[in-house]
Tab-separated table of C-alpha atoms in Angstrom:
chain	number	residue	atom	x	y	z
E	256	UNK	CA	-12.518	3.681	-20.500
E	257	UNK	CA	-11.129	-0.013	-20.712
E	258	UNK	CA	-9.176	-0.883	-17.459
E	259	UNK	CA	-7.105	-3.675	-17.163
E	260	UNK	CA	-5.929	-4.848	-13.591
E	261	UNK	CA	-3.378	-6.664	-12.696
E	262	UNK	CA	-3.102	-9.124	-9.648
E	263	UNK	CA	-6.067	-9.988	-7.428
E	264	UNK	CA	-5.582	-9.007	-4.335
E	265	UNK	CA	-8.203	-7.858	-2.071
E	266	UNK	CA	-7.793	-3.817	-2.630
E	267	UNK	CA	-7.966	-4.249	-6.390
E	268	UNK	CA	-10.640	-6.788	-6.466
E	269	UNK	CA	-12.875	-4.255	-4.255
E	270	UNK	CA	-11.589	-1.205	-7.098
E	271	UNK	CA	-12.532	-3.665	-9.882
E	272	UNK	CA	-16.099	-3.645	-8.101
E	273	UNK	CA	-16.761	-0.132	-7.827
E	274	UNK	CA	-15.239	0.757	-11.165
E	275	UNK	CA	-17.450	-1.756	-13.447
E	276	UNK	CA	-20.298	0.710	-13.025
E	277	UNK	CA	-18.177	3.561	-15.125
E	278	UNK	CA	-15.800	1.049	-17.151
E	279	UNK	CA	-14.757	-1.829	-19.168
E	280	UNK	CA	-12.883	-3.728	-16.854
E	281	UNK	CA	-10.947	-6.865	-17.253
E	282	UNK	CA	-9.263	-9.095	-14.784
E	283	UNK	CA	-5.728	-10.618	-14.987
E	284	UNK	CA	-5.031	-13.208	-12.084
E	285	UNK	CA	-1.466	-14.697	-12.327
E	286	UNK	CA	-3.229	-18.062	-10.821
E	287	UNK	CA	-4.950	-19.489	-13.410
E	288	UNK	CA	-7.001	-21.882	-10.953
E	289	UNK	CA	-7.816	-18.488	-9.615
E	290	UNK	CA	-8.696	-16.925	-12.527
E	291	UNK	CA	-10.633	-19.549	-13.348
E	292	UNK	CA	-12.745	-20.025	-9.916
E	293	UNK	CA	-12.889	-16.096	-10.216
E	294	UNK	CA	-14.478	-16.382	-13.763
E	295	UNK	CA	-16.929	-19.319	-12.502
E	296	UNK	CA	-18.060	-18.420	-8.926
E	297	UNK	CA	-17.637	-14.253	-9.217
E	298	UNK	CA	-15.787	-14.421	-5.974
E	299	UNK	CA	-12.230	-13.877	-5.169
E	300	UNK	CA	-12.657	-16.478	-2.615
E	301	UNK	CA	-8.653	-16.244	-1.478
E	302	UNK	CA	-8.819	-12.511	-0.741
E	303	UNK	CA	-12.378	-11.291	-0.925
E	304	UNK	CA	-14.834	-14.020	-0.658
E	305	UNK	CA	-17.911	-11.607	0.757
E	306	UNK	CA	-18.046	-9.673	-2.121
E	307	UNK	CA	-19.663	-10.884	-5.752
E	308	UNK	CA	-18.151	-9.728	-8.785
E	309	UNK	CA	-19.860	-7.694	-11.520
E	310	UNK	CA	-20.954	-10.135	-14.413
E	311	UNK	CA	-19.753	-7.499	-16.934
E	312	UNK	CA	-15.799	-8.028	-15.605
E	313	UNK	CA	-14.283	-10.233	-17.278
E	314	UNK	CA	-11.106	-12.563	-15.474
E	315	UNK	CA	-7.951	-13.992	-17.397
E	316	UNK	CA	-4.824	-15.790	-16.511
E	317	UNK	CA	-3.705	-14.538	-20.117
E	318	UNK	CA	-2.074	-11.944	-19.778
E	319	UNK	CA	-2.388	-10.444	-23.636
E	320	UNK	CA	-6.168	-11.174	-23.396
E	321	UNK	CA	-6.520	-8.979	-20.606
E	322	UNK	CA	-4.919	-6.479	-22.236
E	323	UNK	CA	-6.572	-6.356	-25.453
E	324	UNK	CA	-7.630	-2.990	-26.273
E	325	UNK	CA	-6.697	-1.590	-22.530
E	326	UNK	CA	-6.481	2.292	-22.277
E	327	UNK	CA	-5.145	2.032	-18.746
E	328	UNK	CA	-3.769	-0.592	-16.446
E	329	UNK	CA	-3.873	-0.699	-12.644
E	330	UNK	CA	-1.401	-3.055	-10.901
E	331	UNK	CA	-1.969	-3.625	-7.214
E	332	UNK	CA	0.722	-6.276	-6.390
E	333	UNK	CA	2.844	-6.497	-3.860
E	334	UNK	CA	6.304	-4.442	-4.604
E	335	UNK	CA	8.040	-7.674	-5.536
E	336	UNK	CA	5.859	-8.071	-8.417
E	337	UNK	CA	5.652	-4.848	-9.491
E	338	UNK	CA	8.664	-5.369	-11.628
E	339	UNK	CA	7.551	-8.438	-13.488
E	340	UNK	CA	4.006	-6.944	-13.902
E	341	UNK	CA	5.348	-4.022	-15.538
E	342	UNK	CA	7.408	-6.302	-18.092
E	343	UNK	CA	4.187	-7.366	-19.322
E	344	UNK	CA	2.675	-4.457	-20.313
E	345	UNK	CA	2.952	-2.873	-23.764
E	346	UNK	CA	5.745	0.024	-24.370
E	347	UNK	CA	2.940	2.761	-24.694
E	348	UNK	CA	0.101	1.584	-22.126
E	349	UNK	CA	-0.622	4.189	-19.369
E	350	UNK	CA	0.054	2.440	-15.762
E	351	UNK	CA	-1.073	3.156	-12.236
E	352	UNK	CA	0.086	1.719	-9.336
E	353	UNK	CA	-1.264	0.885	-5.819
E	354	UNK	CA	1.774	-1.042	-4.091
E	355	UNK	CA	3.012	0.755	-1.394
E	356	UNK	CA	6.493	-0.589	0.281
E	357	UNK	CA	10.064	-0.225	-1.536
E	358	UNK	CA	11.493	-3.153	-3.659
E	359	UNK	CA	13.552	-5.704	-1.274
E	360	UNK	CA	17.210	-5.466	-2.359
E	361	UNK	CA	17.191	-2.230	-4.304
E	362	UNK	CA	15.353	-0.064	-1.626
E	363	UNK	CA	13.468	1.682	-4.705
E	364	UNK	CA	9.887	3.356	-4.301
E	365	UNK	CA	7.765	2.169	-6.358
E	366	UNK	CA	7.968	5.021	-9.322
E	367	UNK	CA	11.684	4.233	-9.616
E	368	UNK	CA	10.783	0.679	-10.895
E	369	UNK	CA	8.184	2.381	-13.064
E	370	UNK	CA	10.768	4.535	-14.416
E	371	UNK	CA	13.806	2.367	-14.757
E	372	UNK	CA	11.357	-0.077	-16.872
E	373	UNK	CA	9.241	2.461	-19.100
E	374	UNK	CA	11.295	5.559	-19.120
E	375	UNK	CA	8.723	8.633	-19.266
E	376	UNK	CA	5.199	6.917	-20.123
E	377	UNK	CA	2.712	8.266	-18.164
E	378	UNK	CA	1.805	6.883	-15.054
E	379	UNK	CA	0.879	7.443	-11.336
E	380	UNK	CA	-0.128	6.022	-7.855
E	381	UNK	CA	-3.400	5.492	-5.973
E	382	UNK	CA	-2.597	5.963	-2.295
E	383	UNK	CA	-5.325	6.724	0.334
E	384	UNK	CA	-7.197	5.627	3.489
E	385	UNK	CA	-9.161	2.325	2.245
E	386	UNK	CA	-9.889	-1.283	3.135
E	387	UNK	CA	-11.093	-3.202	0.394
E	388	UNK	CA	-13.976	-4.824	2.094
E	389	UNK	CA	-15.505	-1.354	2.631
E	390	UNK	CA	-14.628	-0.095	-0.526
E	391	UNK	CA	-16.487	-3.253	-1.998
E	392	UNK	CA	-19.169	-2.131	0.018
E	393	UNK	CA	-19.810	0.920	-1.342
E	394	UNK	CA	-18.643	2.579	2.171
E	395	UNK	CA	-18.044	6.469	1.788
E	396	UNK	CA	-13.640	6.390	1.083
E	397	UNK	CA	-11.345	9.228	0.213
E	398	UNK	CA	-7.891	8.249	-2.094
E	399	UNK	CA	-5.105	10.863	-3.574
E	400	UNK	CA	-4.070	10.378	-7.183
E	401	UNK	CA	-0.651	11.624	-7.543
E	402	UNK	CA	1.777	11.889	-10.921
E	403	UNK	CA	4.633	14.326	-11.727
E	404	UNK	CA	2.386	14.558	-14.785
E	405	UNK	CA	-0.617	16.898	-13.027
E	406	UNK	CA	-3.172	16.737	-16.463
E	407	UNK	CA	-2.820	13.037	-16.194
E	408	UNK	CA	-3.372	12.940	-12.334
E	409	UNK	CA	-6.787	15.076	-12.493
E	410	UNK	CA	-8.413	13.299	-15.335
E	411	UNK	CA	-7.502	9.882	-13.180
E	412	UNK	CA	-9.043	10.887	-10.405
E	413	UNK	CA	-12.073	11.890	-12.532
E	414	UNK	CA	-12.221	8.594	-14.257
E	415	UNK	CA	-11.884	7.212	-10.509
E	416	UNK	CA	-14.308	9.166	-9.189
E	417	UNK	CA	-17.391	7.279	-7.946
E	418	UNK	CA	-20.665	8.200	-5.610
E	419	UNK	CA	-18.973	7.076	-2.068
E	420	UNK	CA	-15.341	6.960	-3.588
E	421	UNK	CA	-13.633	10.703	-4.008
E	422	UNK	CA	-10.313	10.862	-5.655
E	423	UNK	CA	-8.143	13.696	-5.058
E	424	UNK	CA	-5.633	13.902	-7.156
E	425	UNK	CA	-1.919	15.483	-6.851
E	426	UNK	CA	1.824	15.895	-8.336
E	427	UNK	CA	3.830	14.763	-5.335
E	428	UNK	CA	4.335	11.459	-6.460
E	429	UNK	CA	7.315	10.471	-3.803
E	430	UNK	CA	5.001	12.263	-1.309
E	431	UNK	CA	2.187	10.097	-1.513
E	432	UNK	CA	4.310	6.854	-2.192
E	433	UNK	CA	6.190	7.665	0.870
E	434	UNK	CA	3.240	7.756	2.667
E	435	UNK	CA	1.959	4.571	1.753
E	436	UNK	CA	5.263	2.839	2.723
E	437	UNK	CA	6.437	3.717	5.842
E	438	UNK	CA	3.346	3.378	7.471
E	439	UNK	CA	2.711	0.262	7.534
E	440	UNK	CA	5.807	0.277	9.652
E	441	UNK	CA	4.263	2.199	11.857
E	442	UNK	CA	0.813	0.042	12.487
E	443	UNK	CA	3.238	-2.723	13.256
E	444	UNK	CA	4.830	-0.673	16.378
E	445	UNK	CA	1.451	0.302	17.276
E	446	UNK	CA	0.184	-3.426	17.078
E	447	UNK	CA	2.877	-4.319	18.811
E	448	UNK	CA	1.741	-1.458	21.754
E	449	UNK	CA	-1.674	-2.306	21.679
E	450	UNK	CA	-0.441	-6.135	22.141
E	451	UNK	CA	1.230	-5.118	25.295
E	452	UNK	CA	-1.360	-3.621	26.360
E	453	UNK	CA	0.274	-0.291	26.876
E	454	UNK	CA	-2.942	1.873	26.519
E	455	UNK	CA	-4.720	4.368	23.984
E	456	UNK	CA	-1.367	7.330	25.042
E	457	UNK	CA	1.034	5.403	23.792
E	458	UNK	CA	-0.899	4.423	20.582
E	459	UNK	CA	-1.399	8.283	19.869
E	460	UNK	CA	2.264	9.176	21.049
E	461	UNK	CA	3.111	5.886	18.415
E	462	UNK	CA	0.640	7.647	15.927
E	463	UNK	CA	2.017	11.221	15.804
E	464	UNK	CA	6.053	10.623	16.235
E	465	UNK	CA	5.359	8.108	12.876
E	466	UNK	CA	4.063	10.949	11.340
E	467	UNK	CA	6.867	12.963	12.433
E	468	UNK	CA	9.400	10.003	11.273
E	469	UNK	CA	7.528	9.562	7.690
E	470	UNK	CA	7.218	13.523	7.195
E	471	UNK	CA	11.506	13.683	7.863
E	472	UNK	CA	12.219	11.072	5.540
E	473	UNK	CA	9.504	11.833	3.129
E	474	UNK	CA	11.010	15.715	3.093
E	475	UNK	CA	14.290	14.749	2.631
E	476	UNK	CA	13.577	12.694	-0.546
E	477	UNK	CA	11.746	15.974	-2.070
E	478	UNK	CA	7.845	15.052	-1.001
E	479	UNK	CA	5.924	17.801	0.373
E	480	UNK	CA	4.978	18.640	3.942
E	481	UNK	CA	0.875	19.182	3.059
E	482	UNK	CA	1.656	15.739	1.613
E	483	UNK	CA	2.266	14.285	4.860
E	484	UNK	CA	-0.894	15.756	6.634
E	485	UNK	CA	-3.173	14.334	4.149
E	486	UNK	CA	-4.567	11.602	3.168
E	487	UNK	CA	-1.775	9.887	1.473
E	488	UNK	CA	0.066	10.747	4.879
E	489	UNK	CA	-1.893	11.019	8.019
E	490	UNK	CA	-5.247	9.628	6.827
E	491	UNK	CA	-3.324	6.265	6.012
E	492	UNK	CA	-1.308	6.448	9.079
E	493	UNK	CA	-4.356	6.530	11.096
E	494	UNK	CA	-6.398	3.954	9.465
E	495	UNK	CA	-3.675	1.586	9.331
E	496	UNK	CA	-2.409	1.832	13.014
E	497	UNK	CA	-5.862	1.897	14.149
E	498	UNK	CA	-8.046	-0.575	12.371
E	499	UNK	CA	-8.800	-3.859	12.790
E	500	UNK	CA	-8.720	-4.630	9.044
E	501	UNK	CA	-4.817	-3.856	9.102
E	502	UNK	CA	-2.436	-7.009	8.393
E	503	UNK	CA	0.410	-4.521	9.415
E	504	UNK	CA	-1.222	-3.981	12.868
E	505	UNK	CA	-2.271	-7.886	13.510
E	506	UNK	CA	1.488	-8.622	12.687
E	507	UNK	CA	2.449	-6.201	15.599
E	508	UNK	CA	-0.148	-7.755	18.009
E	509	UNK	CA	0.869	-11.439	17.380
E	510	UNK	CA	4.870	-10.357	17.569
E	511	UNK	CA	3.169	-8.421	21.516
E	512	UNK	CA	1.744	-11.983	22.049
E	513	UNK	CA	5.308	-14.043	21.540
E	514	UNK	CA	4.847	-15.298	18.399
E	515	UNK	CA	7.816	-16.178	15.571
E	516	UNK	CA	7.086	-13.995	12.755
E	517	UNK	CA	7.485	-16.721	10.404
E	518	UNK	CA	4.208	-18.227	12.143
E	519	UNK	CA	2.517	-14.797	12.194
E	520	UNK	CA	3.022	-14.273	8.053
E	521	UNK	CA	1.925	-18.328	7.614
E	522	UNK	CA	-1.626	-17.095	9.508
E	523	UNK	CA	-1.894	-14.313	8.248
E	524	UNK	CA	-2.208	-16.101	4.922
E	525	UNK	CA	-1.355	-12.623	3.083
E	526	UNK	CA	1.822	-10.341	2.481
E	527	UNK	CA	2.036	-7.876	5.347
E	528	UNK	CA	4.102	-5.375	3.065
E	529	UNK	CA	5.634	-3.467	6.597
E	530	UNK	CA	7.655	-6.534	6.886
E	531	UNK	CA	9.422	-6.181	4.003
E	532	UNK	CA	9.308	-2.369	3.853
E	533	UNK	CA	10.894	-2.010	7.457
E	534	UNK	CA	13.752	-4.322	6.204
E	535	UNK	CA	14.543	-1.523	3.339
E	536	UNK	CA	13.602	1.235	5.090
E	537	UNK	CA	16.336	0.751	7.690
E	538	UNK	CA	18.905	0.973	5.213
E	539	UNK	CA	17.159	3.611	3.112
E	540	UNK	CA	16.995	6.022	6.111
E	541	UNK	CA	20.125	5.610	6.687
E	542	UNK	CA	22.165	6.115	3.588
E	543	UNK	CA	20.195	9.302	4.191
E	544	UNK	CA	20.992	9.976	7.585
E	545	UNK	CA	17.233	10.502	8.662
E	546	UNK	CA	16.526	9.550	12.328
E	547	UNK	CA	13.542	7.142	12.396
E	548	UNK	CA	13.909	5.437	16.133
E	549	UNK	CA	10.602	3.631	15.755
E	550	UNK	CA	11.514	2.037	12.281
E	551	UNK	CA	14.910	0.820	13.791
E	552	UNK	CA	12.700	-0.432	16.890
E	553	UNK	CA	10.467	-2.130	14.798
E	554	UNK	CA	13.265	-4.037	12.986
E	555	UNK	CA	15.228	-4.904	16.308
E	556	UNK	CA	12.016	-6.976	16.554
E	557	UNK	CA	11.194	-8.395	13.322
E	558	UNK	CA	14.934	-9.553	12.524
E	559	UNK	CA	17.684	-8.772	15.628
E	560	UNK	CA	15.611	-11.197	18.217
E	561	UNK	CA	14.756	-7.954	20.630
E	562	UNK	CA	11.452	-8.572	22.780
E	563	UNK	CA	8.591	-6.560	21.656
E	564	UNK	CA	8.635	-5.209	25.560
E	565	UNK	CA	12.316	-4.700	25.290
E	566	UNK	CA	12.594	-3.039	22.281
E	567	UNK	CA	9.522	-0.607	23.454
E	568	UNK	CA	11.707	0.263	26.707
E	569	UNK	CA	14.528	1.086	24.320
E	570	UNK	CA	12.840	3.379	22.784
E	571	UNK	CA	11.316	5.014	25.585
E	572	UNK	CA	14.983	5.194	27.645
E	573	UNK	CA	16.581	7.889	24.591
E	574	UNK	CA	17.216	11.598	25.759
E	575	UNK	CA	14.950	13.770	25.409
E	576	UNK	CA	15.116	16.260	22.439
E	577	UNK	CA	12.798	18.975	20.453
E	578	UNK	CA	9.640	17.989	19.375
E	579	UNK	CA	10.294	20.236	16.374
């Protein structure tokens, strides 16, 4: 199959990787100083500079030239550029996604861009437990496929399919996309508990109410609960508020250690998407009226001024209520 993907950032460049031993892949890199230092060195040296590229890939900052004679294209940009990435496509192309987050100012998943922009082509999402480096690694990692269009989600997954990379694939698109949003809200309220060093029971209690929070909302929009408890759910949860690969989590731990976010996002060098997804996830939840306490904590933090320690007592200071 000829793959095309779109944007360079490190989880793609990793996918790129593993792929070129089943497929035609080609490169697009908005950068062309990227591209071209991409092309030259075989190193993505701004988001994956440990890992060599495949001679057989080829990179572009031409969009049409990537394109050429693509059966599939994979966009992993942030949300904000899903929408211009799309518009670049052609009308017919079959398009996969793996930006988790909602669009800032619209609040829209992900698939809702897909669909405002190309109707009913055929398309899905790659969601899952994986940092790039150990994907690029050839690490043993397990993603979920998911379109509303089930034929085209199993094929995917077996195109995907690699020795130490298993693709499961599924139909609950919103599930899985929910999923991959809301938590990397979560890893930053457990960064910001591990920052303040408020030990390994409040990171599980952090862990298992965000599952409870991103099962609510993720319910409410029509996802599935089995969904949530897989690896599109609770598999990325886990990773993500646990590992030390996580932006999402080092944003929480610098905000723990006093620092302006502003600074935090200028280190970090890279977009820490549960910024931006907290921001519209706020509003989201509540248009819906779906409780999510740790979201709204998380946001008193990022953008109302509350202390990380403050906001955390908040939080623990609510009545008491059902579990269920």
């Amino acid at each position: 199959m000829n793959i095309t993907i779109l944007g360079a950032r490190r989880f793609i460049t990793a996918q790129a990787v593993v792929m070129a031993g089943r497929h035609k892949v080609s490169f697009w890199a908005r950068n062309a100083a990227q591209a071209e230092a991409m092309r030259v060195t075989r190193r993505n040296s701004r988001y994956l500079p440990d890992v060599d590229l495949p001679v057989s890939i080829a990179v572009s900052a031409d969009a049409n030239a990537a394109l050429d004679g693509a059966q599939l294209a994979l966009i992993v940009t942030p949300v904000s550029g899903l929408r211009e990435t799309l518009a670049l496509l052609p009308p017919s192309l079959p398009v996969i996604w793996a930006c988790k987050g909602f669009e800032g100012g619209t609040s829209k998943l992900p698939h809702q861009v897909v669909e405002e922009l190309r109707g009913s082509v055929v398309c899905g999402v790659l969601s899952g437990p994986s940092f790039a480096l150990e994907v690029a690694r050839g690490l043993p990692t397990a993603l979920t496929l998911a379109s509303r269009d089930a034929v085209f989600a199993q094929n995917m997954a077996r195109e995907m399919h690699q020795r130490n990379l298993r693709v499961y694939y599924s139909d609950d698109l919103v599930g899985v996309e929910i999923g991959g949003a809301v938590k990397n809200v979560m890893a930053i309220a457990t960064g910001i508990a591990d920052g303040l060093g408020l030990g390994l029971n409040a990171r599980a209690a952090l862990i298992t109410r965000g599952l409870a929070e991103l099962t609510r909302l993720g319910v409410r929009m029509g996802g599935r609960p089995e969904t949530f408890m897989g690896l599109a759910g609770a598999g990325d949860l886990i990773l993500t508020c646990t590992g030390d690969l996580s932006r999402n989590r080092r944003t929480g731990l610098l905000l723990a250690a006093g620092k302006k976010l502003d600074d935090i996002l200028h280190e970090l060098g890279h977009v820490a998407e549960g910024v931006q997804t907290a921001r519209e996830l706020e509003k989201f939840a509540a248009a819906l009226d779906v409780d999510m306490p740790i979201t709204h904590a998380v946001c008193d933090v990022l953008f109302r001024g509350i202390p990380p320690r403050e906001a955390v007592g908040q939080l623990l200071a609510r009545d008491p209520r059902s579990e269920a």
